[in-house]
Tab-separated table of C-alpha atoms and ligand atoms in Angstrom:
chain	number	residue	atom	x	y	z
O	1	MET	CA	-18.755	-241.639	166.395
O	2	GLN	CA	-15.431	-241.520	164.575
O	3	LYS	CA	-15.410	-243.339	161.243
O	4	VAL	CA	-11.759	-243.505	160.309
O	5	LEU	CA	-9.890	-244.611	157.206
O	6	VAL	CA	-6.163	-245.229	157.685
O	7	THR	CA	-4.239	-245.808	154.459
O	8	GLY	CA	-1.299	-248.217	154.659
O	9	ALA	CA	-2.511	-249.706	157.939
O	10	SER	CA	-1.078	-253.206	157.479
O	11	VAL	CA	2.043	-252.484	159.554
O	12	GLY	CA	3.983	-249.809	161.445
O	13	ILE	CA	2.546	-246.390	162.171
O	14	GLY	CA	-0.640	-247.111	160.216
O	15	ARG	CA	-1.415	-250.230	162.244
O	16	GLU	CA	-0.705	-248.482	165.550
O	17	THR	CA	-2.954	-245.601	164.525
O	18	ALA	CA	-5.804	-247.899	163.494
O	19	VAL	CA	-5.645	-249.696	166.845
O	20	ALA	CA	-5.452	-246.423	168.800
O	21	PHE	CA	-8.649	-245.169	167.121
O	22	ALA	CA	-10.297	-248.530	167.810
O	23	LYS	CA	-9.480	-248.161	171.516
O	24	GLN	CA	-11.606	-245.004	171.443
O	25	GLY	CA	-14.496	-247.028	170.008
O	26	ALA	CA	-14.076	-245.855	166.415
O	27	ARG	CA	-15.031	-247.734	163.301
O	28	VAL	CA	-11.827	-248.203	161.330
O	29	ALA	CA	-11.260	-248.973	157.667
O	30	ILE	CA	-7.846	-250.599	157.291
O	31	ASN	CA	-6.308	-250.029	153.892
O	32	TYR	CA	-3.428	-252.137	152.583
O	33	ASN	CA	-1.914	-252.825	149.208
O	34	SER	CA	0.271	-255.940	149.211
O	35	SER	CA	0.477	-257.120	152.843
O	36	GLU	CA	-2.802	-258.967	153.306
O	37	ALA	CA	-1.684	-261.204	156.190
O	38	GLU	CA	-0.350	-258.203	158.108
O	39	ALA	CA	-3.553	-256.259	157.412
O	40	ARG	CA	-5.576	-259.181	158.821
O	41	GLU	CA	-3.479	-258.948	161.968
O	42	THR	CA	-4.303	-255.223	162.193
O	43	LEU	CA	-7.986	-256.139	161.846
O	44	ARG	CA	-7.651	-258.662	164.671
O	45	LEU	CA	-6.031	-256.045	166.908
O	46	VAL	CA	-8.696	-253.468	166.027
O	47	GLU	CA	-11.480	-255.877	166.891
O	48	ALA	CA	-9.717	-256.949	170.103
O	49	ALA	CA	-9.612	-253.269	171.059
O	50	SER	CA	-13.421	-253.240	170.762
O	51	GLY	CA	-13.506	-251.240	167.559
O	52	ARG	CA	-15.216	-252.349	164.377
O	53	GLY	CA	-12.759	-252.920	161.554
O	54	PHE	CA	-13.018	-253.326	157.800
O	55	LEU	CA	-10.272	-254.351	155.382
O	56	VAL	CA	-10.019	-252.496	152.090
O	57	LYS	CA	-7.326	-253.402	149.574
O	58	ALA	CA	-6.274	-250.568	147.273
O	59	ASP	CA	-3.149	-249.144	145.684
O	60	VAL	CA	-3.465	-245.502	146.661
O	61	SER	CA	-0.969	-244.415	144.002
O	62	ASP	CA	-3.609	-245.226	141.392
O	63	GLU	CA	-6.157	-242.441	140.953
O	64	ALA	CA	-9.134	-244.710	140.270
O	65	ALA	CA	-8.214	-247.086	143.100
O	66	ALA	CA	-7.767	-244.226	145.588
O	67	THR	CA	-11.143	-242.811	144.618
O	68	ALA	CA	-12.821	-246.204	144.935
O	69	LEU	CA	-11.130	-246.748	148.314
O	70	ILE	CA	-12.754	-243.640	149.790
O	71	ARG	CA	-16.185	-244.627	148.495
O	72	GLU	CA	-15.829	-248.191	149.752
O	73	ALA	CA	-14.617	-247.113	153.200
O	74	ALA	CA	-17.543	-244.691	153.528
O	75	ARG	CA	-19.961	-247.427	152.451
O	76	LEU	CA	-18.571	-250.015	154.879
O	77	MET	CA	-18.538	-247.620	157.851
O	78	ASP	CA	-21.742	-245.840	156.896
O	79	GLY	CA	-19.795	-242.579	156.650
O	80	LEU	CA	-16.301	-241.159	156.906
O	81	ASN	CA	-15.216	-238.319	159.204
O	82	VAL	CA	-11.493	-238.979	159.713
O	83	LEU	CA	-8.976	-239.717	156.966
O	84	VAL	CA	-5.363	-240.552	157.842
O	85	ASN	CA	-3.173	-240.524	154.740
O	86	ASN	CA	-0.368	-242.674	156.099
O	87	ALA	CA	0.689	-244.911	153.167
O	88	GLY	CA	4.156	-244.028	151.973
O	89	ILE	CA	7.288	-245.509	150.448
O	90	THR	CA	10.900	-244.536	149.931
O	91	ARG	CA	14.048	-245.576	148.119
O	92	PHE	CA	17.377	-245.458	149.944
O	93	ILE	CA	19.780	-243.320	147.913
O	94	PRO	CA	22.593	-241.230	149.427
O	95	PHE	CA	21.785	-237.554	148.856
O	96	ASP	CA	25.057	-236.981	146.974
O	97	ASP	CA	24.427	-239.810	144.491
O	98	LEU	CA	22.415	-237.638	142.120
O	99	ASP	CA	22.645	-240.098	139.193
O	100	ALA	CA	20.865	-242.796	141.198
O	101	ALA	CA	17.766	-240.638	141.611
O	102	THR	CA	16.235	-241.644	138.279
O	103	ALA	CA	13.011	-240.466	136.702
O	104	ASP	CA	11.333	-243.787	137.599
O	105	ILE	CA	12.120	-243.242	141.256
O	106	TRP	CA	10.871	-239.651	141.209
O	107	ASP	CA	7.652	-240.845	139.563
O	108	VAL	CA	6.841	-243.700	141.911
O	109	LEU	CA	7.600	-241.708	145.057
O	110	TYR	CA	5.625	-238.700	143.898
O	111	LYS	CA	2.642	-240.813	142.893
O	112	THR	CA	2.617	-242.911	146.055
O	113	ASN	CA	3.443	-240.230	148.593
O	114	VAL	CA	1.879	-237.074	147.173
O	115	GLU	CA	-0.682	-237.669	144.428
O	116	SER	CA	-2.325	-240.437	146.472
O	117	ILE	CA	-3.063	-237.923	149.220
O	118	PHE	CA	-4.547	-235.461	146.773
O	119	PHE	CA	-6.801	-238.102	145.200
O	120	CYS	CA	-7.951	-239.479	148.569
O	121	CYS	CA	-8.665	-235.973	149.907
O	122	ARG	CA	-10.480	-234.912	146.745
O	123	GLU	CA	-12.909	-237.809	147.020
O	124	ALA	CA	-13.146	-237.643	150.813
O	125	ALA	CA	-14.168	-233.991	150.644
O	126	LYS	CA	-17.260	-235.105	148.731
O	127	VAL	CA	-18.441	-237.512	151.421
O	128	MET	CA	-17.118	-236.044	154.683
O	129	PRO	CA	-19.539	-234.045	156.829
O	130	GLU	CA	-18.872	-230.708	158.570
O	131	GLY	CA	-16.343	-231.122	161.401
O	132	SER	CA	-14.320	-233.853	159.709
O	133	CYS	CA	-10.515	-234.112	159.885
O	134	ILE	CA	-7.719	-235.183	157.601
O	135	VAL	CA	-4.208	-235.967	158.871
O	136	ASN	CA	-1.367	-236.492	156.393
O	137	LEU	CA	1.920	-238.238	157.188
O	138	ALA	CA	4.845	-236.045	156.157
O	139	SER	CA	8.328	-236.370	157.711
O	140	VAL	CA	11.190	-234.406	159.248
O	141	SER	CA	12.795	-235.248	155.944
O	142	GLY	CA	10.305	-232.848	154.361
O	143	MET	CA	11.501	-230.091	156.706
O	144	LEU	CA	15.263	-230.677	156.580
O	145	PRO	CA	17.441	-231.700	153.613
O	146	ARG	CA	18.182	-235.193	154.940
O	147	GLY	CA	16.614	-238.630	155.075
O	148	SER	CA	16.469	-241.690	152.857
O	149	SER	CA	16.753	-239.899	149.496
O	150	ILE	CA	16.209	-236.552	147.777
O	151	PRO	CA	13.036	-237.695	145.950
O	152	TYR	CA	11.589	-238.860	149.285
O	153	SER	CA	12.565	-235.663	151.078
O	154	VAL	CA	11.018	-233.517	148.348
O	155	SER	CA	7.841	-235.630	148.282
O	156	LYS	CA	7.433	-235.083	152.021
O	157	ALA	CA	7.992	-231.328	151.664
O	158	ALA	CA	5.257	-231.407	149.036
O	159	ILE	CA	2.902	-233.080	151.512
O	160	ILE	CA	3.435	-230.256	154.003
O	161	HIS	CA	2.534	-227.718	151.332
O	162	LEU	CA	-0.358	-229.794	149.959
O	163	THR	CA	-1.724	-229.914	153.501
O	164	LYS	CA	-1.790	-226.114	153.644
O	165	CYS	CA	-3.413	-225.827	150.210
O	166	LEU	CA	-6.148	-228.300	151.154
O	167	ALA	CA	-6.688	-226.701	154.570
O	168	ASN	CA	-7.234	-223.421	152.773
O	169	VAL	CA	-9.897	-224.700	150.396
O	170	LEU	CA	-11.621	-227.195	152.711
O	171	SER	CA	-12.020	-224.843	155.705
O	172	PRO	CA	-14.179	-224.509	157.709
O	173	LYS	CA	-15.866	-227.810	156.847
O	174	ILE	CA	-12.797	-230.059	157.096
O	175	ARG	CA	-9.566	-229.463	159.016
O	176	VAL	CA	-6.384	-230.696	157.307
O	177	ASN	CA	-3.076	-231.059	159.158
O	178	SER	CA	0.118	-233.053	158.827
O	179	VAL	CA	2.385	-234.895	161.244
O	180	SER	CA	6.123	-235.150	160.607
O	181	PRO	CA	7.666	-238.165	162.339
O	182	GLY	CA	11.362	-238.252	163.159
O	183	VAL	CA	13.165	-241.596	163.321
O	184	ILE	CA	10.578	-244.201	164.280
O	185	GLN	CA	11.567	-247.715	165.248
O	186	ASN	CA	9.466	-250.878	165.081
O	187	THR	CA	8.270	-250.213	161.558
O	188	ARG	CA	9.191	-251.936	158.311
O	189	TRP	CA	10.728	-248.707	157.105
O	190	ASN	CA	14.371	-249.800	156.822
O	191	ALA	CA	13.571	-253.085	155.077
O	192	GLY	CA	14.943	-251.831	151.746
O	193	ASN	CA	17.988	-250.100	153.181
O	194	LYS	CA	21.118	-252.087	152.391
O	195	ASN	CA	23.216	-249.846	154.661
O	196	PHE	CA	20.885	-250.308	157.618
O	197	ASN	CA	22.673	-251.127	160.838
O	198	MET	CA	20.552	-251.662	163.954
O	199	ASP	CA	23.322	-250.705	166.404
O	200	GLN	CA	24.090	-247.478	164.566
O	201	TYR	CA	20.362	-246.744	164.370
O	202	GLN	CA	19.941	-247.223	168.109
O	203	SER	CA	23.051	-245.221	168.980
O	204	GLY	CA	21.722	-242.384	166.769
O	205	ALA	CA	19.203	-241.848	169.541
O	206	GLU	CA	21.918	-240.124	171.576
O	207	ALA	CA	21.883	-237.239	169.092
O	208	ILE	CA	18.163	-236.691	169.609
O	209	PRO	CA	17.344	-234.210	172.411
O	210	MET	CA	14.800	-236.646	173.893
O	211	LYS	CA	17.528	-239.356	173.862
O	212	ARG	CA	15.419	-242.043	172.248
O	213	LEU	CA	14.051	-243.069	168.886
O	214	GLY	CA	10.341	-242.606	168.323
O	215	GLU	CA	7.725	-245.353	168.547
O	216	PRO	CA	4.673	-245.767	166.305
O	217	GLY	CA	2.582	-244.921	169.387
O	218	ASP	CA	4.187	-241.464	169.590
O	219	ILE	CA	2.908	-240.735	166.093
O	220	ALA	CA	-0.506	-242.298	166.664
O	221	SER	CA	-0.999	-240.020	169.704
O	222	ALA	CA	-0.322	-236.913	167.620
O	223	ILE	CA	-2.665	-238.108	164.879
O	224	LEU	CA	-5.454	-238.762	167.390
O	225	TYR	CA	-4.979	-235.279	168.805
O	226	LEU	CA	-5.216	-233.643	165.362
O	227	ALA	CA	-8.338	-235.706	164.644
O	228	SER	CA	-10.009	-234.691	167.910
O	229	GLU	CA	-12.077	-231.752	169.111
O	230	ARG	CA	-9.115	-230.707	171.259
O	231	SER	CA	-7.443	-229.402	168.117
O	232	GLY	CA	-10.689	-227.893	166.807
O	233	TYR	CA	-9.116	-224.503	165.952
O	234	ILE	CA	-6.022	-225.932	164.257
O	235	THR	CA	-5.804	-226.378	160.511
O	236	GLY	CA	-3.024	-226.266	157.927
O	237	VAL	CA	-0.241	-226.947	160.430
O	238	ASN	CA	2.594	-229.434	160.309
O	239	LEU	CA	3.300	-231.003	163.697
O	240	PRO	CA	6.837	-232.411	164.045
O	241	VAL	CA	6.946	-235.461	166.346
O	242	GLU	CA	10.674	-236.146	166.461
O	243	GLY	CA	11.994	-235.829	169.979
O	244	GLY	CA	13.367	-232.337	169.330
O	245	MET	CA	15.458	-233.093	166.216
O	246	ASN	CA	14.556	-229.654	164.849
O	247	VAL	CA	16.380	-227.845	167.669
O	248	LYS	CA	19.695	-229.654	167.098
T	1	NDP	P1	6.049	-248.936	156.677
T	1	NDP	O1	7.063	-249.029	155.575
T	1	NDP	O2	6.272	-249.715	157.921
T	1	NDP	O3	4.594	-249.255	156.076
T	1	NDP	C1	4.152	-248.603	154.924
T	1	NDP	C2	2.663	-248.817	154.765
T	1	NDP	O4	2.252	-248.130	153.574
T	1	NDP	C3	2.311	-250.277	154.610
T	1	NDP	O5	1.119	-250.538	155.312
T	1	NDP	C4	2.059	-250.417	153.099
T	1	NDP	O6	1.051	-251.380	152.795
T	1	NDP	C5	1.515	-249.043	152.766
T	1	NDP	N1	1.642	-248.705	151.357
T	1	NDP	C6	2.781	-248.516	150.643
T	1	NDP	N2	2.461	-248.270	149.361
T	1	NDP	C7	1.112	-248.320	149.267
T	1	NDP	C8	0.190	-248.148	148.216
T	1	NDP	N3	0.595	-247.868	146.959
T	1	NDP	N4	-1.142	-248.267	148.475
T	1	NDP	C9	-1.565	-248.535	149.719
T	1	NDP	N5	-0.746	-248.722	150.779
T	1	NDP	C10	0.587	-248.608	150.540
T	1	NDP	O7	5.883	-247.378	157.022
T	1	NDP	P2	5.920	-246.595	158.420
T	1	NDP	O8	4.865	-247.118	159.316
T	1	NDP	O9	7.313	-246.532	158.868
T	1	NDP	O10	5.551	-245.117	157.898
T	1	NDP	C11	4.223	-244.676	157.721
T	1	NDP	C12	4.254	-243.255	157.199
T	1	NDP	O11	5.072	-242.443	158.042
T	1	NDP	C13	4.857	-243.130	155.788
T	1	NDP	O12	4.149	-242.148	155.066
T	1	NDP	C14	6.278	-242.656	156.061
T	1	NDP	O13	6.799	-241.902	154.988
T	1	NDP	C15	6.086	-241.808	157.295
T	1	NDP	N6	7.324	-241.702	158.076
T	1	NDP	C16	7.901	-242.803	158.678
T	1	NDP	C17	9.066	-242.676	159.400
T	1	NDP	C18	9.738	-243.835	160.073
T	1	NDP	O14	10.835	-243.638	160.665
T	1	NDP	N7	9.184	-245.037	160.067
T	1	NDP	C19	9.734	-241.358	159.540
T	1	NDP	C20	9.039	-240.281	158.883
T	1	NDP	C21	7.876	-240.469	158.184
T	1	NDP	P3	1.339	-252.782	152.038
T	1	NDP	O15	2.539	-253.394	152.690
T	1	NDP	O16	0.085	-253.543	152.214
T	1	NDP	O17	1.622	-252.435	150.609
């Protein structure tokens, strides 16, 4: 049986992923930090999908909290064999506004997006059995010099490299891969973007070879694949799920 922890599962891609695992009959630990009501809704959806769900509040950017989260999830589910490091944040800063990318912003993005994954994986490796899987959420922004800000883009590039480093040291016991979403709609992602324009966002889909924006379900499908036996000989890869943005 899959015993899955999804970090940042209160909304968006994390919620969709938690529910998709539940539909397969998995036990799912739903991590959130500040959005308790939304996390309760994820729990309701997980249980409606016939999975067993558990809520675990933790700020994954804090080393001690991330460590405690892994232990608590493993205790609640009586084990842990899939870890999805999905929690992530950004700040919206035009790439050419170098002065706006302050040390505070670099710190919070690096801690939340990168160090959190290292701390969760470090503790998970102690409790996960042979054959377990870790999937990290990177981004096309970590592959191309574009996206919401330079600190975000660099943090996502770091996740792709961290994934390879961890795959190296945790093989063959645990496979570690990353997924790089393109532009995904129906998430809370643009909430802090003062230049966000829904029409422009939608019309941007025309520039994507697949002619549509992504959905959280597109990303959840890729995560489920990388956490399944079907990908049993794959480790250390970064799977772009972006409708072909990389060929444009
Ligand atoms: P959302 O902004 O919709 O949700 C972010 C989630 O992360 C929330 O559940 C939030 O929980 C959680 N989170 C943030 N900080 C912390 C923290 N310190 N501790 C624990 N949880 C935290 O994100 P998306 O669903 O859009 O994105 C999910 C992942 O996919 C992210 O890593 C993102 O970088 C990546 N991605 C998304 C893209 C997109 O277009 N949406 C594109 C490329 C990559 P809470 O509210 O409870 O704090």
